[in-house]
Tab-separated table of C-alpha atoms in Angstrom:
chain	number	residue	atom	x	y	z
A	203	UNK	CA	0.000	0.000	0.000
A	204	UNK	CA	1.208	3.396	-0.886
A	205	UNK	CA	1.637	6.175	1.766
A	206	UNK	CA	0.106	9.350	0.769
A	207	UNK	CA	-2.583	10.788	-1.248
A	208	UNK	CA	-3.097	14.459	-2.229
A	209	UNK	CA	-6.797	15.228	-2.892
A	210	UNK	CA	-7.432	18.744	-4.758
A	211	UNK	CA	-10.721	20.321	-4.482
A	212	UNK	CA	-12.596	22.765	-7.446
A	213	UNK	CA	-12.937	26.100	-6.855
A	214	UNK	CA	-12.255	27.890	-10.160
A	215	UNK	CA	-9.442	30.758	-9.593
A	216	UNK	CA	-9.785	29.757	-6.055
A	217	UNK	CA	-7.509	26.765	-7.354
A	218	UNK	CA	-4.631	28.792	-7.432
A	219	UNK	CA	-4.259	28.129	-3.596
A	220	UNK	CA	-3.390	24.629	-4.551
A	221	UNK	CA	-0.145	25.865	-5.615
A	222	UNK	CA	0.581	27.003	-2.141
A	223	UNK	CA	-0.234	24.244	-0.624
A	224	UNK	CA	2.372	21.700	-2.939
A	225	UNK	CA	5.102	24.565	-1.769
A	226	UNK	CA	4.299	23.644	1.900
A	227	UNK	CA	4.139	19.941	1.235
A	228	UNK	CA	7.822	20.893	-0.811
A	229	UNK	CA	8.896	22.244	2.515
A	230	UNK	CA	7.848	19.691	4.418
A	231	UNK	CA	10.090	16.947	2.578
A	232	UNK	CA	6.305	15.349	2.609
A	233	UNK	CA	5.976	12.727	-0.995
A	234	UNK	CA	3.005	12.597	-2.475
A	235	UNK	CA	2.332	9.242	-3.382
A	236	UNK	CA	-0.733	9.193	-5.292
A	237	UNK	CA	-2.670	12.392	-6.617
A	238	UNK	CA	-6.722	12.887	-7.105
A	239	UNK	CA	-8.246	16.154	-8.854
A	240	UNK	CA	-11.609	17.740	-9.060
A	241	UNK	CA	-11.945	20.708	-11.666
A	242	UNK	CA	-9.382	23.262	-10.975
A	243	UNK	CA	-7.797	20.553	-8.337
A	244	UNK	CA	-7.739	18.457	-11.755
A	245	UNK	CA	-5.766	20.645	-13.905
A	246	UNK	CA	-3.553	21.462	-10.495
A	247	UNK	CA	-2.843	17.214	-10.091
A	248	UNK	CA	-2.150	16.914	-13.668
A	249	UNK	CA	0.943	18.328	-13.782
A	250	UNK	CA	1.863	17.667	-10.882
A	251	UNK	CA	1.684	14.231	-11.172
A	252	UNK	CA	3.946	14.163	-14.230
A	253	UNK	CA	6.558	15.695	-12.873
A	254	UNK	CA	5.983	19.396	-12.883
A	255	UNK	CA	6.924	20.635	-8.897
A	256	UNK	CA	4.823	24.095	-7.371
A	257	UNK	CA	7.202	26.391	-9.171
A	258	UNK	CA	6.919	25.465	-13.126
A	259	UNK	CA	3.073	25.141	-12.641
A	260	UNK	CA	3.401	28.418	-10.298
A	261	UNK	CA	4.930	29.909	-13.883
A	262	UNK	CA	1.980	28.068	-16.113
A	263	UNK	CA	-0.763	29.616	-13.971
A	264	UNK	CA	0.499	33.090	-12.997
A	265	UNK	CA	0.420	33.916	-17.227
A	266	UNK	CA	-3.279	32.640	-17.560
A	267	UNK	CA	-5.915	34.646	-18.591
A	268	UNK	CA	-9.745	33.537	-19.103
A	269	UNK	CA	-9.225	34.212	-23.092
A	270	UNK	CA	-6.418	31.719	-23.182
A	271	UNK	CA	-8.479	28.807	-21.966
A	272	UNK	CA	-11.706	29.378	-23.448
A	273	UNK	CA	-13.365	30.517	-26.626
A	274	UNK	CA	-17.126	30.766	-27.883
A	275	UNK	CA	-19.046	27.831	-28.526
A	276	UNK	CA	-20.981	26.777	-31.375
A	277	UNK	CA	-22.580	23.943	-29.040
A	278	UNK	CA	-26.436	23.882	-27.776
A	279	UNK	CA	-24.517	23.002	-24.512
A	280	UNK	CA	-23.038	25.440	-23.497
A	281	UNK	CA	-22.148	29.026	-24.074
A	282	UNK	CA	-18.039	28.692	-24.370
A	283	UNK	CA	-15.560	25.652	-24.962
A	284	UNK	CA	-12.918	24.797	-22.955
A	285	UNK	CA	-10.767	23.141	-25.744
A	286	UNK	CA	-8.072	26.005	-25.436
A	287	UNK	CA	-7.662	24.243	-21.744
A	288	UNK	CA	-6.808	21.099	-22.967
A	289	UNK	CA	-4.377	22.887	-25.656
A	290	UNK	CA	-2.305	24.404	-23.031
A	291	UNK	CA	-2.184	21.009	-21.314
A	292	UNK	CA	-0.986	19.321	-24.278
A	293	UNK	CA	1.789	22.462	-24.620
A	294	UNK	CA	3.485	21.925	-21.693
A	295	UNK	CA	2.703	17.844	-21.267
A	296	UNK	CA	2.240	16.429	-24.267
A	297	UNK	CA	-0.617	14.438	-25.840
A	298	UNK	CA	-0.113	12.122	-22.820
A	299	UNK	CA	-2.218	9.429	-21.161
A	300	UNK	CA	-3.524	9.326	-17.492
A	301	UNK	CA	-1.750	6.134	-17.295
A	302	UNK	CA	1.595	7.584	-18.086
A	303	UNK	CA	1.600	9.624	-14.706
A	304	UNK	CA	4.647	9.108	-12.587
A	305	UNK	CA	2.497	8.778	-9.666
A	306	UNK	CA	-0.581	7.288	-9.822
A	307	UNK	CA	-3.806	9.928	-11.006
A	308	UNK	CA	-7.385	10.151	-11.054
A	309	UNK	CA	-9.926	12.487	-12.030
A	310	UNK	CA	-13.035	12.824	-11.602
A	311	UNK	CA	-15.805	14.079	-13.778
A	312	UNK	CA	-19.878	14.078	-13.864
A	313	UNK	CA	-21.738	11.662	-16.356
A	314	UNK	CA	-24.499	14.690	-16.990
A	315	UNK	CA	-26.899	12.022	-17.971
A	316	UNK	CA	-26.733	9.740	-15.044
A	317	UNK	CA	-25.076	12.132	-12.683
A	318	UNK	CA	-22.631	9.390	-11.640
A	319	UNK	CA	-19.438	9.643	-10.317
A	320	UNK	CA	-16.710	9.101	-13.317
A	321	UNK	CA	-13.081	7.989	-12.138
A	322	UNK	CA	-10.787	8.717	-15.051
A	323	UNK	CA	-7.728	7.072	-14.781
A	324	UNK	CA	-6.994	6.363	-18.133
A	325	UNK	CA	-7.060	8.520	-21.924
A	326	UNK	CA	-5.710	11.479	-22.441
A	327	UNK	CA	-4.816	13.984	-20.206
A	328	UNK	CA	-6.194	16.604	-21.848
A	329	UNK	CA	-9.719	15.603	-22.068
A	330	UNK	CA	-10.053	14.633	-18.815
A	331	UNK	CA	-9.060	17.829	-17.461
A	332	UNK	CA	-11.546	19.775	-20.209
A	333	UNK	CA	-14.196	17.366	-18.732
A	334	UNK	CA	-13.683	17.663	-14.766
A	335	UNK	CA	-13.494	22.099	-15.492
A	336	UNK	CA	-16.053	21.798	-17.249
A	337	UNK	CA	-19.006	23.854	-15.625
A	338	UNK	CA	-21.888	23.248	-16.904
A	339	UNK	CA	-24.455	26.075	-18.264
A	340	UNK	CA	-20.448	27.816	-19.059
A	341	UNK	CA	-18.962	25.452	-20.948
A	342	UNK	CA	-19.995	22.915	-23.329
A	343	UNK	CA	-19.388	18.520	-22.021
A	344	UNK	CA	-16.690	16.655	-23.045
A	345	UNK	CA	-17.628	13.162	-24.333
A	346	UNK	CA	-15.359	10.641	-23.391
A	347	UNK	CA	-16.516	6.484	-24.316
A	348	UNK	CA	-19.890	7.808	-25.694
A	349	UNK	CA	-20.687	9.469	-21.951
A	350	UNK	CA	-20.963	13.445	-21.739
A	351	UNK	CA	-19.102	14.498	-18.840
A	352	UNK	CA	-19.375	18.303	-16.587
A	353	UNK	CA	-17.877	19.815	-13.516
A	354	UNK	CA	-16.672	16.522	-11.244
A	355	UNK	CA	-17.337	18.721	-8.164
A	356	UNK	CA	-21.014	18.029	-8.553
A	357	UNK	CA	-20.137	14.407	-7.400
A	358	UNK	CA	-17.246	14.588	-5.612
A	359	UNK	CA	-15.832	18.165	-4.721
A	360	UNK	CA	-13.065	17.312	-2.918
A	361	UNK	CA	-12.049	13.918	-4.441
A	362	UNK	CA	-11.013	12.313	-0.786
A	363	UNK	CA	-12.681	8.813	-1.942
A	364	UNK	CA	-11.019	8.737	-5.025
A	365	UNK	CA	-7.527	9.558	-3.678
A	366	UNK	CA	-8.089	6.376	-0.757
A	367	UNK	CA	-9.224	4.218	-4.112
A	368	UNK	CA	-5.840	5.096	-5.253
A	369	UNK	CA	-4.406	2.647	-2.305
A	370	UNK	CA	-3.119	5.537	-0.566
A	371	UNK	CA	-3.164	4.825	3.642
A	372	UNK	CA	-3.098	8.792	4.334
A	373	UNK	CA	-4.956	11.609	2.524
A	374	UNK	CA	-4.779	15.054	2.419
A	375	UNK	CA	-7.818	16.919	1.192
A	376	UNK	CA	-7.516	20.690	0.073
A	377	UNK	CA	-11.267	21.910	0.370
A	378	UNK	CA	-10.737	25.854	-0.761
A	379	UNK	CA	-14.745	26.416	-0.197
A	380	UNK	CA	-15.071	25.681	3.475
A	381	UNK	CA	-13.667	28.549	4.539
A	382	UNK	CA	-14.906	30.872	1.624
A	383	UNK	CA	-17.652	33.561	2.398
A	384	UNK	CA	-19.270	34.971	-0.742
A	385	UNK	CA	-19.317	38.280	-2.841
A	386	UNK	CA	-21.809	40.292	-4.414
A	387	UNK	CA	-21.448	38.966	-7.844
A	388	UNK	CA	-19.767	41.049	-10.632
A	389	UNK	CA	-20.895	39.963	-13.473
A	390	UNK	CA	-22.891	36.780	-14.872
A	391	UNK	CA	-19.906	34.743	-14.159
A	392	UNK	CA	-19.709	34.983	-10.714
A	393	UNK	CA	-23.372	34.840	-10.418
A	394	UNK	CA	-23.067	31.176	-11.847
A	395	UNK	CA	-19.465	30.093	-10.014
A	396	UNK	CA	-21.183	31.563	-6.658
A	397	UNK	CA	-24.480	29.309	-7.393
A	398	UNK	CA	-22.310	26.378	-8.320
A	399	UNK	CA	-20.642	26.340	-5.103
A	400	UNK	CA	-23.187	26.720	-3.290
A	401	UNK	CA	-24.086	23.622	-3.974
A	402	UNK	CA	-21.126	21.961	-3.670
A	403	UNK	CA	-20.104	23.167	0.072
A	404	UNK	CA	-22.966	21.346	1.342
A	405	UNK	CA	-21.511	17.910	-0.336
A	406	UNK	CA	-17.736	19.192	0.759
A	407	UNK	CA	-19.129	18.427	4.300
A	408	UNK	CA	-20.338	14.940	3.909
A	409	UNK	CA	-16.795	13.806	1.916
A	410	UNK	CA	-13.832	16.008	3.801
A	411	UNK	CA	-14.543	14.244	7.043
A	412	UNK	CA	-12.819	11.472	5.835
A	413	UNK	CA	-9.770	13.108	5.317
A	414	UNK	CA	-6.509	12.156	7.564
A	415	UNK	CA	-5.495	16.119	6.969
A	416	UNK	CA	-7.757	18.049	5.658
A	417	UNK	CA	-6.001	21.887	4.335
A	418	UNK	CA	-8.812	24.443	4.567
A	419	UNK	CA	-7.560	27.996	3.437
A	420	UNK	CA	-8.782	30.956	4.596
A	421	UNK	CA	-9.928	32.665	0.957
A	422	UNK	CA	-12.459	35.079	2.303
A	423	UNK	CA	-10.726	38.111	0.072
A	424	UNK	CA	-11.026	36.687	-2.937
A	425	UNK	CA	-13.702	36.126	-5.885
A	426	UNK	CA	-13.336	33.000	-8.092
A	427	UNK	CA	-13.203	34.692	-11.055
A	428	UNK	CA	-10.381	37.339	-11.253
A	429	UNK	CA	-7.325	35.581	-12.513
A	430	UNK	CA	-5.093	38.898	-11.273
A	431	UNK	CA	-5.378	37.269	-7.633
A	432	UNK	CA	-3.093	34.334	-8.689
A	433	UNK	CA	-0.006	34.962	-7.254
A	434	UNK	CA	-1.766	36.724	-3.947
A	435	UNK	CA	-3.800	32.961	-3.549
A	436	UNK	CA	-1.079	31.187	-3.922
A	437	UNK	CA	0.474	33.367	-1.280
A	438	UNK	CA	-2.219	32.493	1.085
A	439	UNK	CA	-2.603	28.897	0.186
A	440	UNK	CA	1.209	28.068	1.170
A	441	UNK	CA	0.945	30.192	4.197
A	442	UNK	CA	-2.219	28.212	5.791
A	443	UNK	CA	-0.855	24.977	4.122
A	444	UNK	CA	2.454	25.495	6.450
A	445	UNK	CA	-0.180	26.051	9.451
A	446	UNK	CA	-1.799	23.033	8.966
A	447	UNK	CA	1.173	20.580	8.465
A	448	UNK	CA	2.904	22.215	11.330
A	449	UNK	CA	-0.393	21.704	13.782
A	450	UNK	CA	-0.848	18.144	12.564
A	451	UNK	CA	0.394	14.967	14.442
A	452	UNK	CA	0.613	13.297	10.411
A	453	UNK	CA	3.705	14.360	10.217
């Protein structure tokens, strides 16, 4: 059985944070074993899990903006595509597989039909991602073996279960909504991002208590939309990351 799993939460820009936190783990000489990711948690886990440590992806995500991962959609679906995502995935990566990870990696996504649970842990790396950030009534689904697949953090916000299905004996959950209070929204995109999780902290409750650690930060001052907060979330994620480890008896 392997030691440690790292579960990343969604939480759109919010995911930033999860940076922070792999800093922390960094300076904590603490290996991550096995690696689970919902949404933004997803694209977070992917490359981390091949190989990419907090300060390459710290470079990758401090130069995005919301017109280099998305672009209108043709699609009954949904109102943008997310296909520029999975571009800048397969930049930096490569057209790779799940399965090629050098750590083992899941992701998880939401069959919009069923509204089951989806594990991905094998096909590209790219699609996966495109699926599991893929909020619905914002972007259009991403098929994947004939099933059309949304947000994963309708299912499984914090992907806790999926990380312990991994084999892992330890996990570490990063919820970043637990401790989020909300906005007045901006614009139509925060009115939908502030509905959606909504929604989802009332699942977060159910599935974090069965974390072994479980890294809450404290993202009151920030809206899940503005990409400028990057580097300050990241900031804040390491710092309550550190606070955590330090106060646990884990480690």
């Amino acid at each position: 059985m392997k030691n440690i799993g790292l579960a990343l939460g969604g939480g759109a820009v919010l995911g930033a944070a999860h940076i922070g936190v792999l800093r922390a783990l960094d300076e904590f000489n603490i290996k991550i074993d096995a690696i689970s990711g919902t949404s933004i948690g997803a694209f977070v886990a992917v490359f981390f899990a091949f190989g990419k440590n907090w300060e390459e992806i710290n470079a990758i995500a401090s130069e995005l903006k919301w017109i280099d991962i998305t672009a209108i959609s043709l699609s009954r679906y949904g109102l943008l595509s997310n296909d520029k995502l999975g571009d800048l995935i397969i930049d930096h990566l490569g057209d790779k597989n799940i399965e090629d990870a050098r750590i083992p990696l899941a992701i998880v996504a939401t069959d919009v039909t069923s509204g089951d649970r989806v594990i991905l842990k094998k096909g590209s790396i790219a699609e996966a991602v495109m699926a599991s950030t893929c909020i619905p009534g914002i972007f259009k689904p991403v098929v994947i073996n004939d099933r059309m697949l949304v947000d994963g953090g309708i299912v499984e916000n914090v992907p806790i279960h999926t990380a312990r299905e991994l084999g892992v004996k330890t996990v570490i959950g990063v919820d970043l909504n637990a401790r989020h209070t909300y906005q007045k929204p901006g614009n139509i995109l925060d009115v939908i991002l502030n509905s959606f999780h909504y929604l989802m902290q009332h699942s977060d409750k159910y599935y974090t208590r069965d974390a072994d650690l479980l890294i809450e930060p404290g993202l009151d001052d920030f809206n899940r939309s503005d990409m400028r907060q990057v580097g300050d979330l990241i900031r804040k994620g390491h710092e309550d990351a550190r606070k955590a480890l330090k106060n646990s008896s884990l480690f």
